[in-house]
Short mmCIF file of C-alpha atoms in Angstrom, two decimals:
data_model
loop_
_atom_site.label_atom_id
_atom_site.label_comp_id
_atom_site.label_asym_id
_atom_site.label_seq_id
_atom_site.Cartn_x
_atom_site.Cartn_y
_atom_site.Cartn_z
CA UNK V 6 0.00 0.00 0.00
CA UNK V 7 2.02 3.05 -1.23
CA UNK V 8 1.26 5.91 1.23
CA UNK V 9 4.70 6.78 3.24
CA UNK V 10 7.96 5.54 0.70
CA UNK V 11 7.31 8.03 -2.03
CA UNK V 12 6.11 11.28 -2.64
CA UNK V 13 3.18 11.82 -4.08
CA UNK V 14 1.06 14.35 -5.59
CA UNK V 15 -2.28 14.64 -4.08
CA UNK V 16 -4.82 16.15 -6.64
CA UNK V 17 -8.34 16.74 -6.62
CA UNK V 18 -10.55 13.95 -8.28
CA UNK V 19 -14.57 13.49 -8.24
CA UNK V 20 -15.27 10.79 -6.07
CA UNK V 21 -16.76 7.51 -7.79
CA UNK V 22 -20.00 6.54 -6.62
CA UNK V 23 -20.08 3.34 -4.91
CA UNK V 24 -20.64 -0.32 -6.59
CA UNK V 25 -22.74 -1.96 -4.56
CA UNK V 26 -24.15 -4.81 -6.92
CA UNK V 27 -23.83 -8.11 -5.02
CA UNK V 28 -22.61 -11.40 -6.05
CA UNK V 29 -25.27 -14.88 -5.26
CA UNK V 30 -25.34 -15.70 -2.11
CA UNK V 31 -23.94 -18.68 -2.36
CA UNK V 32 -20.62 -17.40 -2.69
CA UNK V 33 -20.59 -15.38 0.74
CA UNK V 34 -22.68 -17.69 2.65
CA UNK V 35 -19.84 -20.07 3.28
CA UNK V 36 -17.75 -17.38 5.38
CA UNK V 37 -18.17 -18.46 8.83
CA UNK V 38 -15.18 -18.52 11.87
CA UNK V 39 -15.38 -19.35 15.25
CA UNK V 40 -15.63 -16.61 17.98
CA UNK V 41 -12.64 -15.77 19.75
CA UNK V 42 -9.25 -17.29 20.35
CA UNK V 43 -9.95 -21.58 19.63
CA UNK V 44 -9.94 -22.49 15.89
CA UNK V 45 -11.66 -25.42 14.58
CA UNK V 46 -10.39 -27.46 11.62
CA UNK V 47 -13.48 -27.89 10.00
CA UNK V 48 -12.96 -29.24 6.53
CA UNK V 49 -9.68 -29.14 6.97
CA UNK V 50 -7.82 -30.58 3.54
CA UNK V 51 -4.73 -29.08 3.48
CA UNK V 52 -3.36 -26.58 0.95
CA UNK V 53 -3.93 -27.00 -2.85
CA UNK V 54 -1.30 -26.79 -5.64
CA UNK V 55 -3.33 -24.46 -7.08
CA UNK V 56 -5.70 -22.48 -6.36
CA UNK V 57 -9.48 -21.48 -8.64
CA UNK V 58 -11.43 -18.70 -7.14
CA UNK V 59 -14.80 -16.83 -7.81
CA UNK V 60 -15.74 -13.22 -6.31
CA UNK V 61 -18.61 -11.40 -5.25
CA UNK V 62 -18.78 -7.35 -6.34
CA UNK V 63 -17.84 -4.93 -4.39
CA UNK V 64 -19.51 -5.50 -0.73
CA UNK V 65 -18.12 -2.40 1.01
CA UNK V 66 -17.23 0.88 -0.33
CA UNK V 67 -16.77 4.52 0.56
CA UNK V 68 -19.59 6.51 2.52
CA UNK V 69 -18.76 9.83 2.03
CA UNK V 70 -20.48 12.33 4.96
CA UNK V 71 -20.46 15.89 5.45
CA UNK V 72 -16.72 15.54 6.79
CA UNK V 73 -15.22 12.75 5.26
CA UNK V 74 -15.36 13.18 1.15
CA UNK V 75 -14.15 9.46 1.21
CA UNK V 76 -13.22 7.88 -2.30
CA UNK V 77 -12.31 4.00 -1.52
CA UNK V 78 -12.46 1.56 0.76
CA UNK V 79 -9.54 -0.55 1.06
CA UNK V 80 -6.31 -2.47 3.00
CA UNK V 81 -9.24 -4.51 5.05
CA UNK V 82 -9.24 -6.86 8.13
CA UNK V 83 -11.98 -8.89 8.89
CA UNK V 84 -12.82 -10.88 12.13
CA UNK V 85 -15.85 -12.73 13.27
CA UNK V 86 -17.07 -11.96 16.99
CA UNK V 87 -20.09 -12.53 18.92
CA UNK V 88 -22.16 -13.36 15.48
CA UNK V 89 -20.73 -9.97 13.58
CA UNK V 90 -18.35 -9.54 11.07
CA UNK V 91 -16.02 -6.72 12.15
CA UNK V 92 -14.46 -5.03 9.60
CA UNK V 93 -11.59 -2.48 9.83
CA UNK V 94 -9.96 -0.82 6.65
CA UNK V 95 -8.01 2.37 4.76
CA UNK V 96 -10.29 5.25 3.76
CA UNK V 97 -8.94 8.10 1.17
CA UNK V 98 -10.06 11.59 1.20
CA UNK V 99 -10.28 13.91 -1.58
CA UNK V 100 -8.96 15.63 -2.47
CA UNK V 101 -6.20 16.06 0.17
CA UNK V 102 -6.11 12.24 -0.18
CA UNK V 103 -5.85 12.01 3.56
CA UNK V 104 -5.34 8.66 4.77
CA UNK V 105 -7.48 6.87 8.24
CA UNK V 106 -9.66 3.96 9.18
CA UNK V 107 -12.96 3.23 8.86
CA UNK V 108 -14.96 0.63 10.67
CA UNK V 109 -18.56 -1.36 9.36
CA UNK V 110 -20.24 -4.15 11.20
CA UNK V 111 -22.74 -6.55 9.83
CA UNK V 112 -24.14 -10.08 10.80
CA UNK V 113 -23.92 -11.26 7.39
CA UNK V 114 -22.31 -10.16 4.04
CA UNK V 115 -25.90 -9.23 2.17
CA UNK V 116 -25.63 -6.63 4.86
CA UNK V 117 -21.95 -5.11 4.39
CA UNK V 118 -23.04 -2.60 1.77
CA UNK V 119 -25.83 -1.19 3.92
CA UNK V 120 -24.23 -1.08 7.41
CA UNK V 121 -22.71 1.68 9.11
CA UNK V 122 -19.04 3.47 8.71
CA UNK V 123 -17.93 4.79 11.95
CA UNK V 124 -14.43 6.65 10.84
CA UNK V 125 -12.27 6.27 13.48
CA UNK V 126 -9.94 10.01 13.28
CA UNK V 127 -14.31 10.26 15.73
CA UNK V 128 -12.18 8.50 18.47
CA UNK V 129 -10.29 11.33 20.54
CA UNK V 130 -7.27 9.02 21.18
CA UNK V 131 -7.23 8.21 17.70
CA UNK V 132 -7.76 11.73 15.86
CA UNK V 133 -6.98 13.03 12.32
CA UNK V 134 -3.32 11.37 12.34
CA UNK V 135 -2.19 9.39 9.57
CA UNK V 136 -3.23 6.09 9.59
CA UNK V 137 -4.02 3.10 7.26
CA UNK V 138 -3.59 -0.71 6.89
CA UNK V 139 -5.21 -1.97 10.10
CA UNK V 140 -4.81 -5.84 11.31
CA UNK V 141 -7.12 -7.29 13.99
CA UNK V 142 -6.63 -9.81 16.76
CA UNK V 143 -7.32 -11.39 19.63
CA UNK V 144 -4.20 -11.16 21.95
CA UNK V 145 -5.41 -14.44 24.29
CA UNK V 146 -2.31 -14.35 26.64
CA UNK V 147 -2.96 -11.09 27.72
CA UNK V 148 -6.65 -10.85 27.52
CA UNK V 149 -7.00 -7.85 25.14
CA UNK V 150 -7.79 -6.71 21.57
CA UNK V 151 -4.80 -5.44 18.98
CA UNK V 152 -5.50 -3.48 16.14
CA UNK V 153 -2.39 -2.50 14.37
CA UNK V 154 -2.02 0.07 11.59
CA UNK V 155 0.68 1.88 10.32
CA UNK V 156 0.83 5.70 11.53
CA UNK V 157 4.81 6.01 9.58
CA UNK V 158 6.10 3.68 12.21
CA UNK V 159 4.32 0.37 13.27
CA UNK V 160 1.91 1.01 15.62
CA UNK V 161 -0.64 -0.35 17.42
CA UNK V 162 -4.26 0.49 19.71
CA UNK V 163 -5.84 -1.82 22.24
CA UNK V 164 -9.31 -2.55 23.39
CA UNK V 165 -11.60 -5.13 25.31
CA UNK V 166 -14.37 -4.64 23.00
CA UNK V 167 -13.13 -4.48 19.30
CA UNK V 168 -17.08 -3.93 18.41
CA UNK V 169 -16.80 -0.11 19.55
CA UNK V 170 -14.36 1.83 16.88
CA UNK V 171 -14.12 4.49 20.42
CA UNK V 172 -12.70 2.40 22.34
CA UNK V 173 -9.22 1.62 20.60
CA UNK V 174 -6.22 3.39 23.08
CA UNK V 175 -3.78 5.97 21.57
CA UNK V 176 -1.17 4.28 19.44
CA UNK V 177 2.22 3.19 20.63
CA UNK V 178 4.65 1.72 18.45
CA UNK V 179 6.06 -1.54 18.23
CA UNK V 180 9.67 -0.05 16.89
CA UNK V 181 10.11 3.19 17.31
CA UNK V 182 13.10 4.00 15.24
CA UNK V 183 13.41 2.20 11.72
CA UNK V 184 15.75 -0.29 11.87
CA UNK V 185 19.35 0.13 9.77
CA UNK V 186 18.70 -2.76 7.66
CA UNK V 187 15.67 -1.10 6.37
CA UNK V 188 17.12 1.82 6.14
CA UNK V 189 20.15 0.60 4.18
CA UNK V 190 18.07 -0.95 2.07
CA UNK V 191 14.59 0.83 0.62
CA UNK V 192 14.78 3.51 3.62
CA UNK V 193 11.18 2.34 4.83
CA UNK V 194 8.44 -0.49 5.36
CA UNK V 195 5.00 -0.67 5.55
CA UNK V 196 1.59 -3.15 5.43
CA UNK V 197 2.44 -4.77 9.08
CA UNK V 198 1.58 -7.90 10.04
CA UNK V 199 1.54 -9.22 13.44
CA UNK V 200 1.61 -13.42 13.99
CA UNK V 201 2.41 -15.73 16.96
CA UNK V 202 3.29 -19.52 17.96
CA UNK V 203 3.31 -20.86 21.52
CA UNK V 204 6.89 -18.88 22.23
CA UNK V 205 7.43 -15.79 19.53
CA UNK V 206 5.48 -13.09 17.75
CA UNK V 207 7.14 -12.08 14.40
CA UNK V 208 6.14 -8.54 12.89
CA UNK V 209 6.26 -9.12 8.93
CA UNK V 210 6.53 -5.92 6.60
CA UNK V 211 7.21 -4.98 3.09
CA UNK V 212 9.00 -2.01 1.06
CA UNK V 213 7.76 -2.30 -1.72
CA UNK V 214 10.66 -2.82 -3.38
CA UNK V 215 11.07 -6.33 -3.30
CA UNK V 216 11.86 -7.15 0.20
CA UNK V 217 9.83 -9.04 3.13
CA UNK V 218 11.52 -7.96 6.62
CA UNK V 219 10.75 -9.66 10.30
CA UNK V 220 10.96 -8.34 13.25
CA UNK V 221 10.55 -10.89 16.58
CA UNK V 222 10.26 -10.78 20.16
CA UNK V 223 9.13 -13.55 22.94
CA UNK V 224 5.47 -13.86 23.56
CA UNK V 225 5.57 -12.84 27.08
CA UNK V 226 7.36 -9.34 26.05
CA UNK V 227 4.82 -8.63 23.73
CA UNK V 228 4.11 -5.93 22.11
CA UNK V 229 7.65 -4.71 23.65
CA UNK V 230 11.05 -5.15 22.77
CA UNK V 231 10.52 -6.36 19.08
CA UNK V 232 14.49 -7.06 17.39
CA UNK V 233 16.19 -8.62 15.24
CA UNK V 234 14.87 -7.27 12.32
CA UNK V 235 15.91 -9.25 9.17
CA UNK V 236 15.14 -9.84 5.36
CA UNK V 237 13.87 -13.05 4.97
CA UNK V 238 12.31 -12.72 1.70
CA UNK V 239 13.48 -10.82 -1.55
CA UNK V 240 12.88 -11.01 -5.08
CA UNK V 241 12.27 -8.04 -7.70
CA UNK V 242 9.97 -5.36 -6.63
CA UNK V 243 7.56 -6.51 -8.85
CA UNK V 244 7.18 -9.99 -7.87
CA UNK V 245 7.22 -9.39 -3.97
CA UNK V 246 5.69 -5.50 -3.62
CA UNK V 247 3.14 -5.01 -0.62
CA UNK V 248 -0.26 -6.18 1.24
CA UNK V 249 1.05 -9.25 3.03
CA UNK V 250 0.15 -11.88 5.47
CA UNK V 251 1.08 -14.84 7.08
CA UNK V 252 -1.06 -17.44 8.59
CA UNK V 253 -0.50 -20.60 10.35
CA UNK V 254 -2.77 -23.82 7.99
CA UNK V 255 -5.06 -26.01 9.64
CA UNK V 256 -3.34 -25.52 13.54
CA UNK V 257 -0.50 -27.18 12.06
CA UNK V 258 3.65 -25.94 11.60
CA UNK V 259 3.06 -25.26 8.31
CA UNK V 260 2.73 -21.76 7.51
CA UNK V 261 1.48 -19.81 4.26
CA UNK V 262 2.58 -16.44 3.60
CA UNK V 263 0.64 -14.38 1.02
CA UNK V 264 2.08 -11.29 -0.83
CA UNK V 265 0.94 -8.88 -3.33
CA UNK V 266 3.09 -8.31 -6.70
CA UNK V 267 2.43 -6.19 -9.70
CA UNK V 268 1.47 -8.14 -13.05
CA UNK V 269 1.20 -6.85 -16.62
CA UNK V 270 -2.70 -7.43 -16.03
CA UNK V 271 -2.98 -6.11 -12.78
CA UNK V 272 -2.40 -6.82 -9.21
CA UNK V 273 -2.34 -10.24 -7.82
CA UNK V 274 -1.24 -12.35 -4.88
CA UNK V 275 1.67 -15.37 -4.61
CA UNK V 276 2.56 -17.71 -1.79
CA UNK V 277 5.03 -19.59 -0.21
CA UNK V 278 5.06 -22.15 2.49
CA UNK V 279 7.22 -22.80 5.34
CA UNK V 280 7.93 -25.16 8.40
CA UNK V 281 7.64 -22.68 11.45
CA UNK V 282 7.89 -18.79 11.20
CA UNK V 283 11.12 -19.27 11.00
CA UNK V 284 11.83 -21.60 8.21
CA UNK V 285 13.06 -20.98 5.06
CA UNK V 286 9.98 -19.97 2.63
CA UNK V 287 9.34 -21.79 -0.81
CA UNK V 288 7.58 -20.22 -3.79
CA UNK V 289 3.95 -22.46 -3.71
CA UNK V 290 2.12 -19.92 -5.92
CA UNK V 291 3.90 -17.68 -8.32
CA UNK V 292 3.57 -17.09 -11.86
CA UNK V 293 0.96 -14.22 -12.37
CA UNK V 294 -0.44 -17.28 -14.91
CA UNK V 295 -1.09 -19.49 -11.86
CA UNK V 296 -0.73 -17.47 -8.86
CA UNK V 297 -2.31 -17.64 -5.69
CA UNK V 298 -5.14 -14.98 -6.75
CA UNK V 299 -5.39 -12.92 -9.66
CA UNK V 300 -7.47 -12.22 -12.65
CA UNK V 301 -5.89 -15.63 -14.25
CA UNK V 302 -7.92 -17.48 -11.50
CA UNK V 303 -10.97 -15.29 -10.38
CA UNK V 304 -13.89 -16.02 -11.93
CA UNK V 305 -16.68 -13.40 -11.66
CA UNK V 306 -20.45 -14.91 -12.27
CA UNK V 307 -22.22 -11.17 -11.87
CA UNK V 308 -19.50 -9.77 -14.09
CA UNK V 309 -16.04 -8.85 -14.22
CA UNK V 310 -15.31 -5.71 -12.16
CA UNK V 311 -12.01 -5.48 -11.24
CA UNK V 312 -8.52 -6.46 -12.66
CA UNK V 313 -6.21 -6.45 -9.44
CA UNK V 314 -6.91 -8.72 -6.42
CA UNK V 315 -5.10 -6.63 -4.37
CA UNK V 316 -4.57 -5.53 -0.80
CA UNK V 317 -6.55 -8.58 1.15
CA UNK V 318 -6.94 -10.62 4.28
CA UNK V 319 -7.66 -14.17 4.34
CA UNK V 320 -10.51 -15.61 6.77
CA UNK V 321 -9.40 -16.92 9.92
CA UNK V 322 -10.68 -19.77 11.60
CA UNK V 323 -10.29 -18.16 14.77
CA UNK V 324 -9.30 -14.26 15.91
CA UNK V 325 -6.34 -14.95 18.48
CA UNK V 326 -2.52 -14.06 17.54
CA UNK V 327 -1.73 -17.45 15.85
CA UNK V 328 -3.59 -15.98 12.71
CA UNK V 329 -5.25 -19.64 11.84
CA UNK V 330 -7.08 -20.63 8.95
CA UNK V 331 -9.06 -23.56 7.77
CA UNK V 332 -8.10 -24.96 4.35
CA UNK V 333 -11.70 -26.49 3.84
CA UNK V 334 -13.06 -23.09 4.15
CA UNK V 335 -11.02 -20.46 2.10
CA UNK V 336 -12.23 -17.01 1.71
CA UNK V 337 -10.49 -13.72 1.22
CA UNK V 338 -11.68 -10.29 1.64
CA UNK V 339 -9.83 -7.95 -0.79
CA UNK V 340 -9.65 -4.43 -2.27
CA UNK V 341 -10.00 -4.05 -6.41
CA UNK V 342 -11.32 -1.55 -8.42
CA UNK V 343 -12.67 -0.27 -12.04
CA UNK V 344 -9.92 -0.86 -14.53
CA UNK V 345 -10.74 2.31 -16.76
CA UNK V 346 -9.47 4.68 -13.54
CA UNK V 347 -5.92 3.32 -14.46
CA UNK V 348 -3.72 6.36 -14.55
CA UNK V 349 -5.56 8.24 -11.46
CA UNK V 350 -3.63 9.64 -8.96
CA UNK V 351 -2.69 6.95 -6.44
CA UNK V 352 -4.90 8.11 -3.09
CA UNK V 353 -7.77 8.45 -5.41
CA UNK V 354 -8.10 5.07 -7.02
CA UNK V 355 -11.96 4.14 -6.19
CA UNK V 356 -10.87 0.86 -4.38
CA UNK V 357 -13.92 -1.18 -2.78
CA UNK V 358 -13.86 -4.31 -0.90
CA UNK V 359 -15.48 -8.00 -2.18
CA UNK V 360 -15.18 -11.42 -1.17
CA UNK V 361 -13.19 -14.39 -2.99
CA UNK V 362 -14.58 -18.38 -2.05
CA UNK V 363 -12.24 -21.18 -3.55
CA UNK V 364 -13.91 -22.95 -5.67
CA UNK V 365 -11.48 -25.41 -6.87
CA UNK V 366 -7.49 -26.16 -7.68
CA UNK V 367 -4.58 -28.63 -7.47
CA UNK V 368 -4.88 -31.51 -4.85
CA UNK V 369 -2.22 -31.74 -2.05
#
């Protein structure tokens, strides 16, 4: 998500009026989690070799009011608690293209485009500040919500009750200082992503210029004290750009790290899998021909609307720190957006959210 590595020029646009055409039911009926921190393996198959998709429209876009002259909806994280989806994500302004965070709840997705945005620079401790890229979990060791963001620096709220968008704290940082091997390399990082085992909790970021950095400290120090910061990924800054995530498959070691990269066609995501969040990652998913998700394996049965699968979070089986999914159940909420505003200026692309189900791919 470029907001804070490069300068940009932030123009006026007219804002796009919102999409809001959803996709059959059937594809967004399947998206159900457990509550809280336990994850159930429900279905649980194991990963595919490849991977078949289809997509709902858009299912949450901007809601502009008399103070907020939003233009997307984007960078989302998505939990299910007490029988609500709880959805956090980036909202643009124009045209000062100011970044912050938005907040919708809804008990089901035919709901999302009709429910509520509660922008979060309302919440005092919060304010107008820069902010954008949100992550949500359940921190089960110490009893308390997380919801981290990026502010320049990584940086983080808590809460007891991640249902009220007033009741995230003022953000501290998990680093405070950017480390020197970041700053030797690209000079920045963004899209933070916070996951735990039983001992550790790693903070992933990108730079968008081909690099995927970790951070780690021990689970009892959490969020303090994070170190260590070290590339463990890197590849062209095409191929491994921004918008990733790393989850742990089926309460199991092995892990699946998802990242976005540029294609000739638009945006789309590849993986890699590893043994433990420290073991070395292998390419699973990679060729914008067969990737993880993209246009070469969406499939769109209300109509083609967007050409980048971009920015997204996959469905967790649970909402604690380990960041679990369920490989009989994949879904993935993710930002995309009207092909003809290619060439916009960057805070003012009309980005909305939809849903992805797999469908089909690859046995194990």
């Amino acid at each position: 998500m470029q907001r804070t590595l490069r300068n940009r020029v932030l123009g006026a646009a007219t804002a796009l009026a919102v999409v809001t055409t959803l996709a059959s039911s059937a594809l967004i009926a399947n998206a159900q989690t457990t509550d809280g921190g336990s994850a159930d393996e429900v279905g649980a198959q194991g990963l595919p070799t490849s991977y078949q998709w289809e997509s709902t429209g858009p299912l949450i876009g901007p809601k502009p009011d008399a103070t907020h002259n939003v233009v997307s909806a984007k960078d989302p994280t998505i939990v299910r608690h007490d029988n609500e989806w709880l959805a956090y994500y980036t909202v643009a302004n124009t045209p000062q293209g100011h970044w912050s965070l938005a907040f919708s709840k809804f008990s089901d997705w035919s709901q999302a485009a009709d429910a509520p945005v509660t922008y979060l620079d309302t919440n005092p401790n919060i304010g107008s500040r820069y902010a954008a890229a949100p992550q949500l979990f359940y921190f089960a060791p110490g009893d308390e919500w997380y919801l981290v963001y990026q502010t320049g620096p990584p940086s983080y709220s808590t809460s007891k009750n991640p249902a009220d968008p007033q009741s995230w704290s003022a953000p501290k940082n998990f680093i405070d200082e950017t480390p020197p091997i970041v700053e030797e390399n690209s000079g920045g990082w963004l899209d933070f992503w916070n996951i735990c085992d039983d001992s550790m909790c790693y903070l992933f970021a990108a730079d968008d210029d081909g690099r995927v950095y970790r951070s780690e400290t021990t689970i009892g120090e959490f969020p303090n004290n994070f170190r260590n910061t070290q590339i463990v990924l890197q590849d062209t800054r095409d191929l491994l750009f921004e918008g990733g995530a790393v989850y742990q498959v089926d309460n199991s070691n092995q892990y699946l790290l998802i990242w976005e990269a540029m294609g000739s066609n638009g945006r789309y995501y590849r993986s890699y899998t590893a043994d433990g969040l420290t073991g070395q990652w292998q390419l699973q998913n990679g060729d914008q021909s067969d990737p993880f998700a993209g246009i070469a394996n969406v499939t769109f049965p209300d109509g083609q609307w967007t050409a980048d699968i971009s920015h997204g979070e996959l469905i967790r089986s649970g909402n604690d720190q380990r960041m679990n999914i369920d490989t009989g159940n994949l879904q993935m909420l993710y930002q995309g957006r009207d092909p003809s505003t290619d060439g916009m200026e960057y805070s003012q692309l009309p980005y909305r959210l939809a849903l992805l189900t797999l469908t089909g791919g690859g046995s194990c």
